[in-house]
Amino acid sequence: MTYRRIWAVVRKEVNHIFRDRGTLFLVLFTPTLLLLLMAYALTVDLRHIPIAVLDHDRSAISRAFVQQIAAGDDLDLIGQAATLTEIEAMLMRGEIKAALIIHPGFSRDLLSLKGVPLQIIIDGTEPESGGYAVEHAGRRAEQFVSEALAGQLRTLGIPVDALQGIDLRVRTWYN
């Protein structure tokens, strides 16, 4: 095929597009509309992820920790559960996307610098929300440990570097 034949076909198609308003609309506005719709549909701007807390420790430190987790507009504390069955029910009903489990001895382990075991259960049917909740809860937990205990450790003469990290254990539930 020569360039002359290709140019003739291109010229014929351009003339047809400009003569027919329907075709002109399809060629110009449909791709733009699709681009805007896809940009809107694929935007993952996660905020206000609903979470619940199961606090087995029930100490002043664990309550302060829950307040630290719920501070801000990224994670919304829907409620506190009394049992793991309640957490499961909330996940199954879709009320929450993640649950934070604070084990017994949380404050004792934190103050004895053993490291803090935390468990986060996420809804596996929506992994973006769950991952977002894990990331922000982990960041808030590290911030809580470093800020809340730094002054207390200094008064006891313990270096802040002696703090153990958060032992964050993530479980994904699909059903």
Tab-separated table of C-alpha atoms in Angstrom:
chain	number	residue	atom	x	y	z
A	1	MET	CA	0.000	0.000	0.000
A	2	THR	CA	1.377	3.383	-0.907
A	3	TYR	CA	1.244	6.613	1.051
A	4	ARG	CA	-1.036	8.090	-1.599
A	5	ARG	CA	-3.708	5.457	-0.965
A	6	ILE	CA	-3.382	5.825	2.811
A	7	TRP	CA	-3.715	9.606	2.516
A	8	ALA	CA	-6.838	9.204	0.380
A	9	VAL	CA	-8.486	6.975	3.007
A	10	VAL	CA	-7.524	9.369	5.829
A	11	ARG	CA	-8.922	12.357	3.903
A	12	LYS	CA	-12.174	10.487	3.167
A	13	GLU	CA	-12.637	9.545	6.863
A	14	VAL	CA	-11.882	13.087	8.095
A	15	ASN	CA	-14.415	14.519	5.632
A	16	HIS	CA	-17.000	11.984	6.804
A	17	ILE	CA	-16.381	12.812	10.489
A	18	PHE	CA	-16.789	16.564	9.969
A	19	ARG	CA	-19.921	16.162	7.823
A	20	ASP	CA	-21.780	13.915	10.297
A	21	ARG	CA	-22.350	15.631	13.670
A	22	GLY	CA	-23.080	12.328	15.443
A	23	THR	CA	-19.746	10.867	14.411
A	24	LEU	CA	-17.952	14.112	15.350
A	25	PHE	CA	-19.537	13.921	18.805
A	26	LEU	CA	-18.476	10.280	19.226
A	27	VAL	CA	-14.910	10.975	18.142
A	28	LEU	CA	-14.387	14.052	20.304
A	29	PHE	CA	-16.488	13.663	23.443
A	30	THR	CA	-16.740	9.934	24.087
A	31	PRO	CA	-13.027	9.440	24.883
A	32	THR	CA	-13.079	12.516	27.109
A	33	LEU	CA	-16.159	11.283	28.939
A	34	LEU	CA	-14.648	7.818	29.383
A	35	LEU	CA	-11.432	9.322	30.711
A	36	LEU	CA	-13.317	11.349	33.321
A	37	LEU	CA	-15.506	8.407	34.351
A	38	MET	CA	-12.553	6.052	34.722
A	39	ALA	CA	-10.576	8.616	36.700
A	40	TYR	CA	-13.503	8.995	39.080
A	41	ALA	CA	-14.206	5.271	39.334
A	42	LEU	CA	-10.590	4.261	39.938
A	43	THR	CA	-9.805	6.920	42.528
A	44	VAL	CA	-9.021	5.272	45.844
A	45	ASP	CA	-9.414	8.113	48.316
A	46	LEU	CA	-10.035	6.238	51.521
A	47	ARG	CA	-11.190	8.081	54.600
A	48	HIS	CA	-13.443	7.265	57.512
A	49	ILE	CA	-12.791	3.527	57.527
A	50	PRO	CA	-15.136	2.005	60.143
A	51	ILE	CA	-13.313	-0.041	62.792
A	52	ALA	CA	-14.191	-1.677	66.093
A	53	VAL	CA	-12.031	-2.446	69.110
A	54	LEU	CA	-12.001	-5.477	71.364
A	55	ASP	CA	-10.117	-4.370	74.500
A	56	HIS	CA	-9.281	-7.348	76.702
A	57	ASP	CA	-6.912	-5.268	78.843
A	58	ARG	CA	-9.392	-2.536	79.886
A	59	SER	CA	-6.707	-0.398	81.488
A	60	ALA	CA	-6.231	3.370	81.386
A	61	ILE	CA	-3.337	2.904	78.963
A	62	SER	CA	-5.367	0.744	76.596
A	63	ARG	CA	-8.205	3.300	76.669
A	64	ALA	CA	-5.714	6.065	75.846
A	65	PHE	CA	-4.388	3.888	73.039
A	66	VAL	CA	-7.900	3.447	71.613
A	67	GLN	CA	-8.374	7.227	71.718
A	68	GLN	CA	-5.085	7.643	69.828
A	69	ILE	CA	-6.215	5.153	67.170
A	70	ALA	CA	-9.580	6.897	66.736
A	71	ALA	CA	-8.085	10.405	66.534
A	72	GLY	CA	-8.227	11.944	63.079
A	73	ASP	CA	-10.507	11.449	60.111
A	74	ASP	CA	-8.991	8.316	58.616
A	75	LEU	CA	-10.342	5.683	61.016
A	76	ASP	CA	-13.806	5.905	62.580
A	77	LEU	CA	-14.328	3.945	65.774
A	78	ILE	CA	-17.808	2.465	65.373
A	79	GLY	CA	-17.859	0.730	68.723
A	80	GLN	CA	-16.181	-1.486	71.228
A	81	ALA	CA	-16.999	-5.160	71.234
A	82	ALA	CA	-17.065	-7.420	74.262
A	83	THR	CA	-16.323	-10.679	72.431
A	84	LEU	CA	-14.758	-11.943	69.250
A	85	THR	CA	-18.206	-13.133	68.172
A	86	GLU	CA	-19.414	-9.523	68.130
A	87	ILE	CA	-16.440	-8.549	65.965
A	88	GLU	CA	-17.250	-11.382	63.576
A	89	ALA	CA	-20.900	-10.327	63.409
A	90	MET	CA	-19.947	-6.708	62.664
A	91	LEU	CA	-17.597	-7.847	59.900
A	92	MET	CA	-20.232	-10.137	58.397
A	93	ARG	CA	-22.853	-7.371	58.387
A	94	GLY	CA	-20.386	-4.978	56.769
A	95	GLU	CA	-20.541	-2.477	59.638
A	96	ILE	CA	-16.751	-2.426	60.010
A	97	LYS	CA	-13.817	-3.014	57.694
A	98	ALA	CA	-11.270	-3.775	60.415
A	99	ALA	CA	-11.120	-4.705	64.077
A	100	LEU	CA	-8.319	-4.040	66.548
A	101	ILE	CA	-7.819	-6.643	69.279
A	102	ILE	CA	-5.954	-5.497	72.398
A	103	HIS	CA	-4.770	-8.525	74.331
A	104	PRO	CA	-4.801	-8.866	78.135
A	105	GLY	CA	-1.611	-7.527	79.644
A	106	PHE	CA	-1.269	-4.758	77.031
A	107	SER	CA	-0.338	-2.077	79.571
A	108	ARG	CA	1.872	-4.457	81.572
A	109	ASP	CA	3.820	-5.479	78.456
A	110	LEU	CA	4.067	-1.870	77.328
A	111	LEU	CA	5.414	-0.625	80.645
A	112	SER	CA	7.821	-3.552	81.002
A	113	LEU	CA	9.213	-2.790	77.527
A	114	LYS	CA	8.472	-6.307	76.258
A	115	GLY	CA	6.819	-5.200	73.066
A	116	VAL	CA	3.135	-4.811	72.486
A	117	PRO	CA	1.143	-7.547	70.763
A	118	LEU	CA	-1.744	-6.183	68.724
A	119	GLN	CA	-3.995	-7.996	66.328
A	120	ILE	CA	-5.905	-6.429	63.483
A	121	ILE	CA	-8.598	-8.388	61.697
A	122	ILE	CA	-9.503	-6.968	58.299
A	123	ASP	CA	-12.346	-7.612	55.908
A	124	GLY	CA	-10.732	-9.533	53.062
A	125	THR	CA	-13.555	-8.780	50.652
A	126	GLU	CA	-12.368	-5.166	50.485
A	127	PRO	CA	-8.566	-5.309	50.830
A	128	GLU	CA	-7.951	-1.623	50.079
A	129	SER	CA	-9.883	-0.511	53.157
A	130	GLY	CA	-8.296	-3.195	55.304
A	131	GLY	CA	-4.782	-2.330	54.179
A	132	TYR	CA	-5.467	1.325	54.794
A	133	ALA	CA	-6.719	0.530	58.314
A	134	VAL	CA	-3.651	-1.616	59.048
A	135	GLU	CA	-1.286	1.079	57.825
A	136	HIS	CA	-2.888	3.861	59.849
A	137	ALA	CA	-3.449	1.803	62.993
A	138	GLY	CA	0.186	0.672	62.895
A	139	ARG	CA	1.405	4.228	62.457
A	140	ARG	CA	-0.800	5.468	65.304
A	141	ALA	CA	0.384	2.605	67.538
A	142	GLU	CA	4.030	3.466	66.950
A	143	GLN	CA	3.262	7.131	67.598
A	144	PHE	CA	1.427	6.248	70.829
A	145	VAL	CA	4.311	4.184	72.126
A	146	SER	CA	6.937	6.780	71.285
A	147	GLU	CA	5.000	9.849	72.507
A	148	ALA	CA	3.054	8.536	75.477
A	149	LEU	CA	5.865	6.618	77.070
A	150	ALA	CA	8.863	8.788	76.208
A	151	GLY	CA	8.338	11.200	79.119
A	152	GLN	CA	7.601	8.404	81.543
A	153	LEU	CA	10.726	6.515	80.501
A	154	ARG	CA	12.903	9.596	80.875
A	155	THR	CA	11.691	10.106	84.447
A	156	LEU	CA	12.581	6.483	85.230
A	157	GLY	CA	16.010	6.931	83.653
A	158	ILE	CA	15.337	4.400	80.891
A	159	PRO	CA	16.524	5.419	77.420
A	160	VAL	CA	13.758	5.825	74.856
A	161	ASP	CA	15.760	3.596	72.492
A	162	ALA	CA	14.960	0.660	74.807
A	163	LEU	CA	11.322	0.670	73.638
A	164	GLN	CA	10.274	-2.448	71.769
A	165	GLY	CA	8.212	-2.028	68.648
A	166	ILE	CA	4.626	-2.934	68.117
A	167	ASP	CA	4.102	-6.597	67.267
A	168	LEU	CA	1.284	-6.081	64.767
A	169	ARG	CA	-0.416	-9.292	63.636
A	170	VAL	CA	-2.835	-9.026	60.750
A	171	ARG	CA	-5.535	-11.604	60.024
A	172	THR	CA	-7.668	-11.363	56.933
A	173	TRP	CA	-11.155	-12.798	57.117
A	174	TYR	CA	-12.940	-13.588	53.865
A	175	ASN	CA	-16.074	-15.369	55.121
